[in-house]
PDB file of C-alpha atoms and ligand atoms in Angstrom:
ATOM      1  CA  UNK A  23      -2.702  24.088   3.214  1.00  0.00           C
ATOM      2  CA  UNK A  24      -3.271  21.251   0.795  1.00  0.00           C
ATOM      3  CA  UNK A  25      -5.326  21.415  -2.378  1.00  0.00           C
ATOM      4  CA  UNK A  26      -7.192  18.722  -4.242  1.00  0.00           C
ATOM      5  CA  UNK A  27      -6.240  19.625  -7.797  1.00  0.00           C
ATOM      6  CA  UNK A  28      -9.164  17.996  -9.599  1.00  0.00           C
ATOM      7  CA  UNK A  29     -12.195  15.855  -8.918  1.00  0.00           C
ATOM      8  CA  UNK A  30     -11.209  12.252  -8.013  1.00  0.00           C
ATOM      9  CA  UNK A  31     -10.956  10.168 -11.207  1.00  0.00           C
ATOM     10  CA  UNK A  32     -12.286   6.610 -11.454  1.00  0.00           C
ATOM     11  CA  UNK A  33      -9.375   4.243 -12.175  1.00  0.00           C
ATOM     12  CA  UNK A  34     -11.093   0.880 -11.565  1.00  0.00           C
ATOM     13  CA  UNK A  35     -14.318  -0.391 -10.041  1.00  0.00           C
ATOM     14  CA  UNK A  36     -14.782   1.520  -6.722  1.00  0.00           C
ATOM     15  CA  UNK A  37     -11.255   2.958  -7.005  1.00  0.00           C
ATOM     16  CA  UNK A  38     -10.418   6.660  -7.411  1.00  0.00           C
ATOM     17  CA  UNK A  39      -7.201   8.590  -8.010  1.00  0.00           C
ATOM     18  CA  UNK A  40      -6.703  11.820  -6.069  1.00  0.00           C
ATOM     19  CA  UNK A  41      -4.083  14.421  -6.923  1.00  0.00           C
ATOM     20  CA  UNK A  42      -3.208  16.576  -3.935  1.00  0.00           C
ATOM     21  CA  UNK A  43      -0.884  19.549  -3.878  1.00  0.00           C
ATOM     22  CA  UNK A  44       0.608  19.226  -0.421  1.00  0.00           C
ATOM     23  CA  UNK A  45       1.761  21.893   1.967  1.00  0.00           C
ATOM     24  CA  UNK A  46       4.559  19.656   3.272  1.00  0.00           C
ATOM     25  CA  UNK A  47       6.893  18.589   0.499  1.00  0.00           C
ATOM     26  CA  UNK A  48       8.959  15.413   0.655  1.00  0.00           C
ATOM     27  CA  UNK A  49       7.666  11.894   1.111  1.00  0.00           C
ATOM     28  CA  UNK A  50       9.096   8.400   1.186  1.00  0.00           C
ATOM     29  CA  UNK A  51       7.678   5.230  -0.389  1.00  0.00           C
ATOM     30  CA  UNK A  52       5.533   3.483   2.207  1.00  0.00           C
ATOM     31  CA  UNK A  53       4.446   6.673   3.952  1.00  0.00           C
ATOM     32  CA  UNK A  54       0.817   7.730   4.131  1.00  0.00           C
ATOM     33  CA  UNK A  55      -1.384  10.760   4.622  1.00  0.00           C
ATOM     34  CA  UNK A  56      -4.398  11.105   6.928  1.00  0.00           C
ATOM     35  CA  UNK A  57      -7.340  12.708   5.158  1.00  0.00           C
ATOM     36  CA  UNK A  58     -10.290  14.346   6.875  1.00  0.00           C
ATOM     37  CA  UNK A  59     -13.451  13.120   5.158  1.00  0.00           C
ATOM     38  CA  UNK A  60     -16.384  15.492   5.281  1.00  0.00           C
ATOM     39  CA  UNK A  61     -16.738  18.819   7.015  1.00  0.00           C
ATOM     40  CA  UNK A  62     -18.304  18.107  10.406  1.00  0.00           C
ATOM     41  CA  UNK A  63     -17.617  15.539  13.120  1.00  0.00           C
ATOM     42  CA  UNK A  64     -18.914  12.543  11.190  1.00  0.00           C
ATOM     43  CA  UNK A  65     -16.723  10.765  10.446  1.00  0.00           C
ATOM     44  CA  UNK A  66     -14.671  12.037  13.357  1.00  0.00           C
ATOM     45  CA  UNK A  67     -11.423  10.273  12.597  1.00  0.00           C
ATOM     46  CA  UNK A  68      -9.187  10.961   9.642  1.00  0.00           C
ATOM     47  CA  UNK A  69      -8.696   8.131   7.159  1.00  0.00           C
ATOM     48  CA  UNK A  70      -5.166   6.946   6.265  1.00  0.00           C
ATOM     49  CA  UNK A  71      -4.089   6.396   2.636  1.00  0.00           C
ATOM     50  CA  UNK A  72      -0.715   5.384   1.234  1.00  0.00           C
ATOM     51  CA  UNK A  73       1.109   7.555  -1.220  1.00  0.00           C
ATOM     52  CA  UNK A  74       0.652   5.984  -4.633  1.00  0.00           C
ATOM     53  CA  UNK A  75       3.074   8.364  -6.344  1.00  0.00           C
ATOM     54  CA  UNK A  76       4.673  11.746  -5.740  1.00  0.00           C
ATOM     55  CA  UNK A  77       5.882  14.484  -8.080  1.00  0.00           C
ATOM     56  CA  UNK A  78       7.565  17.359  -6.216  1.00  0.00           C
ATOM     57  CA  UNK A  79       4.732  18.744  -4.052  1.00  0.00           C
ATOM     58  CA  UNK A  80       1.907  16.744  -5.666  1.00  0.00           C
ATOM     59  CA  UNK A  81       0.884  13.488  -3.987  1.00  0.00           C
ATOM     60  CA  UNK A  82      -1.197  10.857  -5.780  1.00  0.00           C
ATOM     61  CA  UNK A  83      -3.434   8.616  -3.709  1.00  0.00           C
ATOM     62  CA  UNK A  84      -5.660   5.723  -4.819  1.00  0.00           C
ATOM     63  CA  UNK A  85      -8.690   5.044  -2.655  1.00  0.00           C
ATOM     64  CA  UNK A  86     -11.076   2.136  -2.698  1.00  0.00           C
ATOM     65  CA  UNK A  87     -14.556   3.084  -1.557  1.00  0.00           C
ATOM     66  CA  UNK A  88     -15.666   0.804   1.274  1.00  0.00           C
ATOM     67  CA  UNK A  89     -17.572   3.021   3.696  1.00  0.00           C
ATOM     68  CA  UNK A  90     -18.663   6.508   4.638  1.00  0.00           C
ATOM     69  CA  UNK A  91     -15.234   8.144   4.764  1.00  0.00           C
ATOM     70  CA  UNK A  92     -13.970   6.835   1.445  1.00  0.00           C
ATOM     71  CA  UNK A  93     -17.326   7.545  -0.187  1.00  0.00           C
ATOM     72  CA  UNK A  94     -17.158  11.202   0.924  1.00  0.00           C
ATOM     73  CA  UNK A  95     -13.544  11.509  -0.217  1.00  0.00           C
ATOM     74  CA  UNK A  96     -14.334  10.010  -3.641  1.00  0.00           C
ATOM     75  CA  UNK A  97     -16.922  12.785  -4.176  1.00  0.00           C
ATOM     76  CA  UNK A  98     -14.782  15.731  -3.042  1.00  0.00           C
ATOM     77  CA  UNK A  99     -14.658  18.858  -5.146  1.00  0.00           C
ATOM     78  CA  UNK A 100     -11.344  20.458  -6.145  1.00  0.00           C
ATOM     79  CA  UNK A 101     -10.028  22.940  -3.607  1.00  0.00           C
ATOM     80  CA  UNK A 102      -9.034  22.757   0.049  1.00  0.00           C
ATOM     81  CA  UNK A 103      -8.403  19.276   1.464  1.00  0.00           C
ATOM     82  CA  UNK A 104      -7.490  18.707   5.114  1.00  0.00           C
ATOM     83  CA  UNK A 105      -4.550  16.279   5.346  1.00  0.00           C
ATOM     84  CA  UNK A 106      -1.889  15.371   7.903  1.00  0.00           C
ATOM     85  CA  UNK A 107       1.395  13.965   6.658  1.00  0.00           C
ATOM     86  CA  UNK A 108       3.128  12.467   4.768  1.00  0.00           C
ATOM     87  CA  UNK A 109       4.072  10.462   7.806  1.00  0.00           C
ATOM     88  CA  UNK A 110       5.002   6.949   8.963  1.00  0.00           C
ATOM     89  CA  UNK A 111       7.959   4.652   8.497  1.00  0.00           C
ATOM     90  CA  UNK A 112       8.559   3.738   4.871  1.00  0.00           C
ATOM     91  CA  UNK A 113      10.202   0.830   3.063  1.00  0.00           C
ATOM     92  CA  UNK A 114      13.926   0.052   3.063  1.00  0.00           C
ATOM     93  CA  UNK A 115      15.621   1.124  -0.167  1.00  0.00           C
ATOM     94  CA  UNK A 116      17.998  -1.107  -2.115  1.00  0.00           C
ATOM     95  CA  UNK A 117      20.499  -0.539  -4.940  1.00  0.00           C
ATOM     96  CA  UNK A 118      21.310  -2.881  -7.844  1.00  0.00           C
ATOM     97  CA  UNK A 119      19.451  -5.845  -6.346  1.00  0.00           C
ATOM     98  CA  UNK A 120      16.964  -8.427  -7.526  1.00  0.00           C
ATOM     99  CA  UNK A 121      13.676  -7.660  -5.786  1.00  0.00           C
ATOM    100  CA  UNK A 122      10.172  -9.094  -5.601  1.00  0.00           C
ATOM    101  CA  UNK A 123       7.039  -7.026  -4.873  1.00  0.00           C
ATOM    102  CA  UNK A 124       3.658  -8.614  -4.184  1.00  0.00           C
ATOM    103  CA  UNK A 125       0.494  -6.503  -4.017  1.00  0.00           C
ATOM    104  CA  UNK A 126      -3.077  -7.541  -3.305  1.00  0.00           C
ATOM    105  CA  UNK A 127      -6.088  -5.333  -4.096  1.00  0.00           C
ATOM    106  CA  UNK A 128      -5.721  -1.732  -2.981  1.00  0.00           C
ATOM    107  CA  UNK A 129      -2.542  -2.915  -1.235  1.00  0.00           C
ATOM    108  CA  UNK A 130      -0.905  -2.459  -4.630  1.00  0.00           C
ATOM    109  CA  UNK A 131      -1.147   1.308  -4.077  1.00  0.00           C
ATOM    110  CA  UNK A 132       1.971   1.952  -1.924  1.00  0.00           C
ATOM    111  CA  UNK A 133       4.087  -0.380  -4.055  1.00  0.00           C
ATOM    112  CA  UNK A 134       3.992   1.788  -7.200  1.00  0.00           C
ATOM    113  CA  UNK A 135       5.886   4.669  -5.598  1.00  0.00           C
ATOM    114  CA  UNK A 136       8.265   2.157  -4.030  1.00  0.00           C
ATOM    115  CA  UNK A 137       8.803   0.461  -7.380  1.00  0.00           C
ATOM    116  CA  UNK A 138       9.588   3.776  -9.075  1.00  0.00           C
ATOM    117  CA  UNK A 139      12.213   4.623  -6.429  1.00  0.00           C
ATOM    118  CA  UNK A 140      13.730   1.133  -6.564  1.00  0.00           C
ATOM    119  CA  UNK A 141      13.952   1.298 -10.358  1.00  0.00           C
ATOM    120  CA  UNK A 142      15.777   4.630 -10.150  1.00  0.00           C
ATOM    121  CA  UNK A 143      18.305   2.854  -7.884  1.00  0.00           C
ATOM    122  CA  UNK A 144      19.131   0.281 -10.553  1.00  0.00           C
ATOM    123  CA  UNK A 145      17.262  -2.697  -9.100  1.00  0.00           C
ATOM    124  CA  UNK A 146      15.672  -5.507 -11.127  1.00  0.00           C
ATOM    125  CA  UNK A 147      12.000  -5.780 -10.220  1.00  0.00           C
ATOM    126  CA  UNK A 148       9.527  -8.623 -10.427  1.00  0.00           C
ATOM    127  CA  UNK A 149       5.990  -7.557  -9.524  1.00  0.00           C
ATOM    128  CA  UNK A 150       3.040  -9.819  -8.760  1.00  0.00           C
ATOM    129  CA  UNK A 151      -0.187  -7.800  -8.979  1.00  0.00           C
ATOM    130  CA  UNK A 152      -3.204  -9.569  -7.554  1.00  0.00           C
ATOM    131  CA  UNK A 153      -6.819  -8.386  -7.858  1.00  0.00           C
ATOM    132  CA  UNK A 154     -10.252  -9.908  -7.369  1.00  0.00           C
ATOM    133  CA  UNK A 155     -11.055  -9.555 -11.072  1.00  0.00           C
ATOM    134  CA  UNK A 156     -10.072  -7.481 -14.106  1.00  0.00           C
ATOM    135  CA  UNK A 157     -12.535  -4.713 -13.038  1.00  0.00           C
ATOM    136  CA  UNK A 158     -10.427  -4.024  -9.956  1.00  0.00           C
ATOM    137  CA  UNK A 159      -7.046  -3.600 -11.659  1.00  0.00           C
ATOM    138  CA  UNK A 160      -6.066   0.051 -11.473  1.00  0.00           C
ATOM    139  CA  UNK A 161      -3.452   1.970 -13.480  1.00  0.00           C
ATOM    140  CA  UNK A 162      -1.784  -1.150 -14.881  1.00  0.00           C
ATOM    141  CA  UNK A 163       0.323   0.924 -17.307  1.00  0.00           C
ATOM    142  CA  UNK A 164       1.994   2.683 -14.378  1.00  0.00           C
ATOM    143  CA  UNK A 165       3.111  -0.675 -12.980  1.00  0.00           C
ATOM    144  CA  UNK A 166       4.348  -1.785 -16.422  1.00  0.00           C
ATOM    145  CA  UNK A 167       6.568   1.324 -16.602  1.00  0.00           C
ATOM    146  CA  UNK A 168       8.796   0.199 -13.740  1.00  0.00           C
ATOM    147  CA  UNK A 169       8.473  -3.601 -13.481  1.00  0.00           C
ATOM    148  CA  UNK A 170      10.995  -5.702 -15.387  1.00  0.00           C
ATOM    149  CA  UNK A 171       8.456  -8.492 -15.086  1.00  0.00           C
ATOM    150  CA  UNK A 172       4.793  -7.873 -14.220  1.00  0.00           C
ATOM    151  CA  UNK A 173       2.656 -10.887 -13.407  1.00  0.00           C
ATOM    152  CA  UNK A 174      -1.071 -10.282 -13.022  1.00  0.00           C
ATOM    153  CA  UNK A 175      -3.262 -12.694 -11.118  1.00  0.00           C
ATOM    154  CA  UNK A 176      -7.002 -12.508 -10.507  1.00  0.00           C
ATOM    155  CA  UNK A 177      -9.096 -14.643  -8.198  1.00  0.00           C
ATOM    156  CA  UNK A 178     -11.588 -15.391 -10.998  1.00  0.00           C
ATOM    157  CA  UNK A 179      -9.139 -15.614 -13.918  1.00  0.00           C
ATOM    158  CA  UNK A 180     -10.712 -12.645 -15.775  1.00  0.00           C
ATOM    159  CA  UNK A 181      -7.199 -11.198 -16.284  1.00  0.00           C
ATOM    160  CA  UNK A 182      -3.755 -12.770 -16.079  1.00  0.00           C
ATOM    161  CA  UNK A 183      -3.297 -16.037 -14.210  1.00  0.00           C
ATOM    162  CA  UNK A 184      -6.248 -17.430 -12.252  1.00  0.00           C
ATOM    163  CA  UNK A 185      -5.466 -17.739  -8.572  1.00  0.00           C
ATOM    164  CA  UNK A 186      -3.941 -15.902  -5.628  1.00  0.00           C
ATOM    165  CA  UNK A 187      -0.688 -13.950  -5.743  1.00  0.00           C
ATOM    166  CA  UNK A 188       0.883 -16.473  -3.423  1.00  0.00           C
ATOM    167  CA  UNK A 189       0.058 -19.403  -5.753  1.00  0.00           C
ATOM    168  CA  UNK A 190       2.117 -17.690  -8.445  1.00  0.00           C
ATOM    169  CA  UNK A 191       4.734 -16.573  -5.984  1.00  0.00           C
ATOM    170  CA  UNK A 192       5.510 -20.121  -4.918  1.00  0.00           C
ATOM    171  CA  UNK A 193       6.554 -20.792  -8.556  1.00  0.00           C
ATOM    172  CA  UNK A 194       8.406 -17.491  -9.044  1.00  0.00           C
ATOM    173  CA  UNK A 195      10.416 -17.665  -5.869  1.00  0.00           C
ATOM    174  CA  UNK A 196      13.393 -19.931  -5.394  1.00  0.00           C
ATOM    175  CA  UNK A 197      16.143 -19.884  -2.827  1.00  0.00           C
ATOM    176  CA  UNK A 198      18.473 -16.960  -3.309  1.00  0.00           C
ATOM    177  CA  UNK A 199      16.718 -15.623  -6.393  1.00  0.00           C
ATOM    178  CA  UNK A 200      15.550 -12.424  -4.672  1.00  0.00           C
ATOM    179  CA  UNK A 201      17.525 -10.192  -2.313  1.00  0.00           C
ATOM    180  CA  UNK A 202      14.444  -8.654  -0.664  1.00  0.00           C
ATOM    181  CA  UNK A 203      10.664  -8.990  -0.844  1.00  0.00           C
ATOM    182  CA  UNK A 204       8.046  -6.267  -0.251  1.00  0.00           C
ATOM    183  CA  UNK A 205       4.333  -6.836   0.148  1.00  0.00           C
ATOM    184  CA  UNK A 206       1.069  -5.034   0.910  1.00  0.00           C
ATOM    185  CA  UNK A 207      -2.442  -6.437   0.857  1.00  0.00           C
ATOM    186  CA  UNK A 208      -4.826  -8.424   3.031  1.00  0.00           C
ATOM    187  CA  UNK A 209      -3.198  -9.856   6.166  1.00  0.00           C
ATOM    188  CA  UNK A 210      -3.648 -13.532   5.167  1.00  0.00           C
ATOM    189  CA  UNK A 211      -1.885 -12.800   1.864  1.00  0.00           C
ATOM    190  CA  UNK A 212       1.003 -10.992   3.542  1.00  0.00           C
ATOM    191  CA  UNK A 213       1.367 -13.724   6.140  1.00  0.00           C
ATOM    192  CA  UNK A 214       1.581 -16.344   3.391  1.00  0.00           C
ATOM    193  CA  UNK A 215       4.136 -14.231   1.486  1.00  0.00           C
ATOM    194  CA  UNK A 216       6.295 -14.054   4.623  1.00  0.00           C
ATOM    195  CA  UNK A 217       6.080 -17.840   5.046  1.00  0.00           C
ATOM    196  CA  UNK A 218       7.080 -18.445   1.416  1.00  0.00           C
ATOM    197  CA  UNK A 219      10.209 -16.280   1.533  1.00  0.00           C
ATOM    198  CA  UNK A 220      13.470 -18.035   2.401  1.00  0.00           C
ATOM    199  CA  UNK A 221      14.514 -17.211   5.982  1.00  0.00           C
ATOM    200  CA  UNK A 222      17.720 -15.460   4.856  1.00  0.00           C
ATOM    201  CA  UNK A 223      15.824 -12.995   2.672  1.00  0.00           C
ATOM    202  CA  UNK A 224      14.352  -9.848   4.277  1.00  0.00           C
ATOM    203  CA  UNK A 225      10.631  -9.356   3.769  1.00  0.00           C
ATOM    204  CA  UNK A 226       8.857  -6.080   4.490  1.00  0.00           C
ATOM    205  CA  UNK A 227       5.106  -5.723   4.869  1.00  0.00           C
ATOM    206  CA  UNK A 228       2.925  -2.618   4.979  1.00  0.00           C
ATOM    207  CA  UNK A 229      -0.007  -3.193   7.349  1.00  0.00           C
ATOM    208  CA  UNK A 230      -3.409  -1.521   7.009  1.00  0.00           C
ATOM    209  CA  UNK A 231      -4.759  -1.832  10.559  1.00  0.00           C
ATOM    210  CA  UNK A 232      -7.611   0.397  11.664  1.00  0.00           C
ATOM    211  CA  UNK A 233      -6.263   3.711  12.844  1.00  0.00           C
ATOM    212  CA  UNK A 234      -7.591   5.845  15.668  1.00  0.00           C
ATOM    213  CA  UNK A 235      -5.769   9.137  16.115  1.00  0.00           C
ATOM    214  CA  UNK A 236      -3.098   8.298  13.515  1.00  0.00           C
ATOM    215  CA  UNK A 237      -0.382  10.103  15.478  1.00  0.00           C
ATOM    216  CA  UNK A 238       0.652   7.477  18.030  1.00  0.00           C
ATOM    217  CA  UNK A 239      -1.375   8.642  21.034  1.00  0.00           C
ATOM    218  CA  UNK A 240      -4.422   6.375  21.206  1.00  0.00           C
ATOM    219  CA  UNK A 241      -2.631   3.023  20.644  1.00  0.00           C
ATOM    220  CA  UNK A 242      -5.621   1.881  18.599  1.00  0.00           C
ATOM    221  CA  UNK A 243      -3.573   0.417  15.771  1.00  0.00           C
ATOM    222  CA  UNK A 244      -1.177  -1.808  17.720  1.00  0.00           C
ATOM    223  CA  UNK A 245       0.655  -4.598  15.990  1.00  0.00           C
ATOM    224  CA  UNK A 246       1.848  -7.458  18.170  1.00  0.00           C
ATOM    225  CA  UNK A 247       5.478  -8.249  17.352  1.00  0.00           C
ATOM    226  CA  UNK A 248       8.246 -10.375  18.808  1.00  0.00           C
ATOM    227  CA  UNK A 249       9.632  -7.106  20.243  1.00  0.00           C
ATOM    228  CA  UNK A 250       6.315  -6.206  21.930  1.00  0.00           C
ATOM    229  CA  UNK A 251       3.438  -4.013  20.816  1.00  0.00           C
ATOM    230  CA  UNK A 252       4.131  -1.473  18.082  1.00  0.00           C
ATOM    231  CA  UNK A 253       1.861   1.292  16.753  1.00  0.00           C
ATOM    232  CA  UNK A 254       1.197   0.938  13.031  1.00  0.00           C
ATOM    233  CA  UNK A 255       0.785   4.712  12.591  1.00  0.00           C
ATOM    234  CA  UNK A 256       4.158   5.813  13.950  1.00  0.00           C
ATOM    235  CA  UNK A 257       6.320   2.653  14.209  1.00  0.00           C
ATOM    236  CA  UNK A 258       4.974   1.468  10.826  1.00  0.00           C
ATOM    237  CA  UNK A 259       3.059   0.980   8.648  1.00  0.00           C
ATOM    238  CA  UNK A 260       6.080  -0.869   7.222  1.00  0.00           C
ATOM    239  CA  UNK A 261       7.389  -3.715   9.408  1.00  0.00           C
ATOM    240  CA  UNK A 262       9.749  -6.625   9.174  1.00  0.00           C
ATOM    241  CA  UNK A 263       7.230  -9.315   8.213  1.00  0.00           C
ATOM    242  CA  UNK A 264       8.988 -11.951  10.321  1.00  0.00           C
ATOM    243  CA  UNK A 265       8.597  -9.939  13.507  1.00  0.00           C
ATOM    244  CA  UNK A 266       4.807  -9.740  13.362  1.00  0.00           C
ATOM    245  CA  UNK A 267       2.811 -12.246  15.412  1.00  0.00           C
ATOM    246  CA  UNK A 268       0.340 -12.827  12.618  1.00  0.00           C
ATOM    247  CA  UNK A 269      -2.051 -14.932  14.660  1.00  0.00           C
ATOM    248  CA  UNK A 270      -2.653 -11.854  16.869  1.00  0.00           C
ATOM    249  CA  UNK A 271      -3.436  -9.458  14.018  1.00  0.00           C
ATOM    250  CA  UNK A 272      -6.960  -8.006  14.318  1.00  0.00           C
ATOM    251  CA  UNK A 273      -9.484  -9.673  11.997  1.00  0.00           C
TER     252      UNK A 273
HETATM  253  C1  FAD B   8      -1.314   2.896   6.627  1.00  0.00           C
HETATM  254  C2  FAD B   8      -2.589   2.673   5.842  1.00  0.00           C
HETATM  255  C3  FAD B   8      -2.586   2.897   4.490  1.00  0.00           C
HETATM  256  C4  FAD B   8      -3.758   2.720   3.753  1.00  0.00           C
HETATM  257  N1  FAD B   8      -3.725   2.966   2.423  1.00  0.00           N
HETATM  258  C5  FAD B   8      -4.840   2.868   1.704  1.00  0.00           C
HETATM  259  C6  FAD B   8      -4.831   3.204   0.322  1.00  0.00           C
HETATM  260  O1  FAD B   8      -3.808   3.584  -0.257  1.00  0.00           O
HETATM  261  N2  FAD B   8      -6.012   3.118  -0.353  1.00  0.00           N
HETATM  262  C7  FAD B   8      -7.170   2.697   0.257  1.00  0.00           C
HETATM  263  O2  FAD B   8      -8.218   2.641  -0.383  1.00  0.00           O
HETATM  264  N3  FAD B   8      -7.204   2.338   1.570  1.00  0.00           N
HETATM  265  C8  FAD B   8      -6.066   2.442   2.309  1.00  0.00           C
HETATM  266  N4  FAD B   8      -6.105   2.131   3.629  1.00  0.00           N
HETATM  267  C9  FAD B   8      -7.381   1.690   4.231  1.00  0.00           C
HETATM  268  C10 FAD B   8      -8.288   2.897   4.442  1.00  0.00           C
HETATM  269  O3  FAD B   8      -7.722   3.743   5.410  1.00  0.00           O
HETATM  270  C11 FAD B   8      -9.673   2.424   4.890  1.00  0.00           C
HETATM  271  O4  FAD B   8     -10.263   1.717   3.832  1.00  0.00           O
HETATM  272  C12 FAD B   8     -10.566   3.611   5.239  1.00  0.00           C
HETATM  273  O5  FAD B   8     -10.112   4.207   6.428  1.00  0.00           O
HETATM  274  C13 FAD B   8     -12.004   3.173   5.384  1.00  0.00           C
HETATM  275  O6  FAD B   8     -12.764   4.308   5.709  1.00  0.00           O
HETATM  276  P1  FAD B   8     -14.342   4.342   5.469  1.00  0.00           P
HETATM  277  O7  FAD B   8     -14.877   5.431   6.331  1.00  0.00           O
HETATM  278  O8  FAD B   8     -14.660   4.398   4.029  1.00  0.00           O
HETATM  279  O9  FAD B   8     -14.814   2.942   5.970  1.00  0.00           O
HETATM  280  P2  FAD B   8     -15.521   2.609   7.355  1.00  0.00           P
HETATM  281  O10 FAD B   8     -16.930   3.116   7.315  1.00  0.00           O
HETATM  282  O11 FAD B   8     -14.648   3.041   8.474  1.00  0.00           O
HETATM  283  O12 FAD B   8     -15.538   1.040   7.264  1.00  0.00           O
HETATM  284  C14 FAD B   8     -16.272   0.355   6.234  1.00  0.00           C
HETATM  285  C15 FAD B   8     -16.049  -1.136   6.369  1.00  0.00           C
HETATM  286  O13 FAD B   8     -14.671  -1.466   6.113  1.00  0.00           O
HETATM  287  C16 FAD B   8     -14.059  -2.047   7.253  1.00  0.00           C
HETATM  288  N5  FAD B   8     -12.724  -1.416   7.366  1.00  0.00           N
HETATM  289  C17 FAD B   8     -12.447  -0.094   7.483  1.00  0.00           C
HETATM  290  N6  FAD B   8     -11.125   0.130   7.561  1.00  0.00           N
HETATM  291  C18 FAD B   8     -10.540  -1.070   7.493  1.00  0.00           C
HETATM  292  C19 FAD B   8      -9.189  -1.514   7.563  1.00  0.00           C
HETATM  293  N7  FAD B   8      -8.149  -0.673   7.692  1.00  0.00           N
HETATM  294  N8  FAD B   8      -8.963  -2.850   7.505  1.00  0.00           N
HETATM  295  C20 FAD B   8      -9.992  -3.716   7.385  1.00  0.00           C
HETATM  296  N9  FAD B   8     -11.279  -3.360   7.300  1.00  0.00           N
HETATM  297  C21 FAD B   8     -11.549  -2.067   7.377  1.00  0.00           C
HETATM  298  C22 FAD B   8     -14.991  -1.710   8.425  1.00  0.00           C
HETATM  299  O14 FAD B   8     -14.992  -2.745   9.390  1.00  0.00           O
HETATM  300  C23 FAD B   8     -16.330  -1.644   7.785  1.00  0.00           C
HETATM  301  O15 FAD B   8     -16.896  -2.918   7.664  1.00  0.00           O
HETATM  302  C24 FAD B   8      -4.953   2.286   4.393  1.00  0.00           C
HETATM  303  C25 FAD B   8      -4.948   2.032   5.768  1.00  0.00           C
HETATM  304  C26 FAD B   8      -3.779   2.233   6.485  1.00  0.00           C
HETATM  305  C27 FAD B   8      -3.783   1.994   7.961  1.00  0.00           C
END
């Protein structure tokens, strides 16, 4: 049994923070939970959300409202919440390395928990946080806690540097400067991040494909890779960014 501890709190335009006391303790950065939105059969499918942060048996999740499921979840009352997980393949951990993280929009959500874990392992972290505008930046102070360097970019220049994360990244990155790169956000952004990273440097991406069943049975969330088709829900959502055939990603 999982419990929503309080009403979802607004943390940015259309973005809400949920605090969930989970029945299954233990989670890894990059994993997600599947939440049932609403009480009946509509929507039928659970909605997947990355773990934004975790404290013992409490999981924090940030949701951006874009449709019926997220709208219902954003209006939930405290009490019982039907979740499956945490599940999925998370990010690779590093120790005492120089690392770059690049997040776009709500794709910043899984990178906070990752950043906290990486910081605890003695890594030096540079974080590029990209949002549409200042209204959409959520929980900036949390990111400042763990980043050695936090660079904010907005598409319209209303906060930080005007432009896309990848515009800034092309200045920040130089051969050999980073030992590993992590990214989550819109597919075109992640694809560009992968292309910018030197070929000797590992780059991990967390994909946000549409899910069907969310447990690997329906094959609705396949990702085309150089090793064949992979299911985002059970083989991911974290993948080696160089193995994805980006031109075949669903639009
Ligand atoms: C592994 C994973 C982790 C995720 N983590 C988060 C998270 O931390 N926070 C968060 O807010 N969202 C996250 N998402 C996305 C989230 O699951 C979807 O936004 C949600 O399922 C939409 O449900 P809905 O009923 O509100 O929208 P729907 O009514 O289903 O769709 C509304 C509109 O959004 C489009 N849409 C819906 N889902 C997606 C998608 N995955 N990609 C592109 N377009 C889509 C639809 O085409 C439609 O136009 C994650 C997705 C995955 C797969």
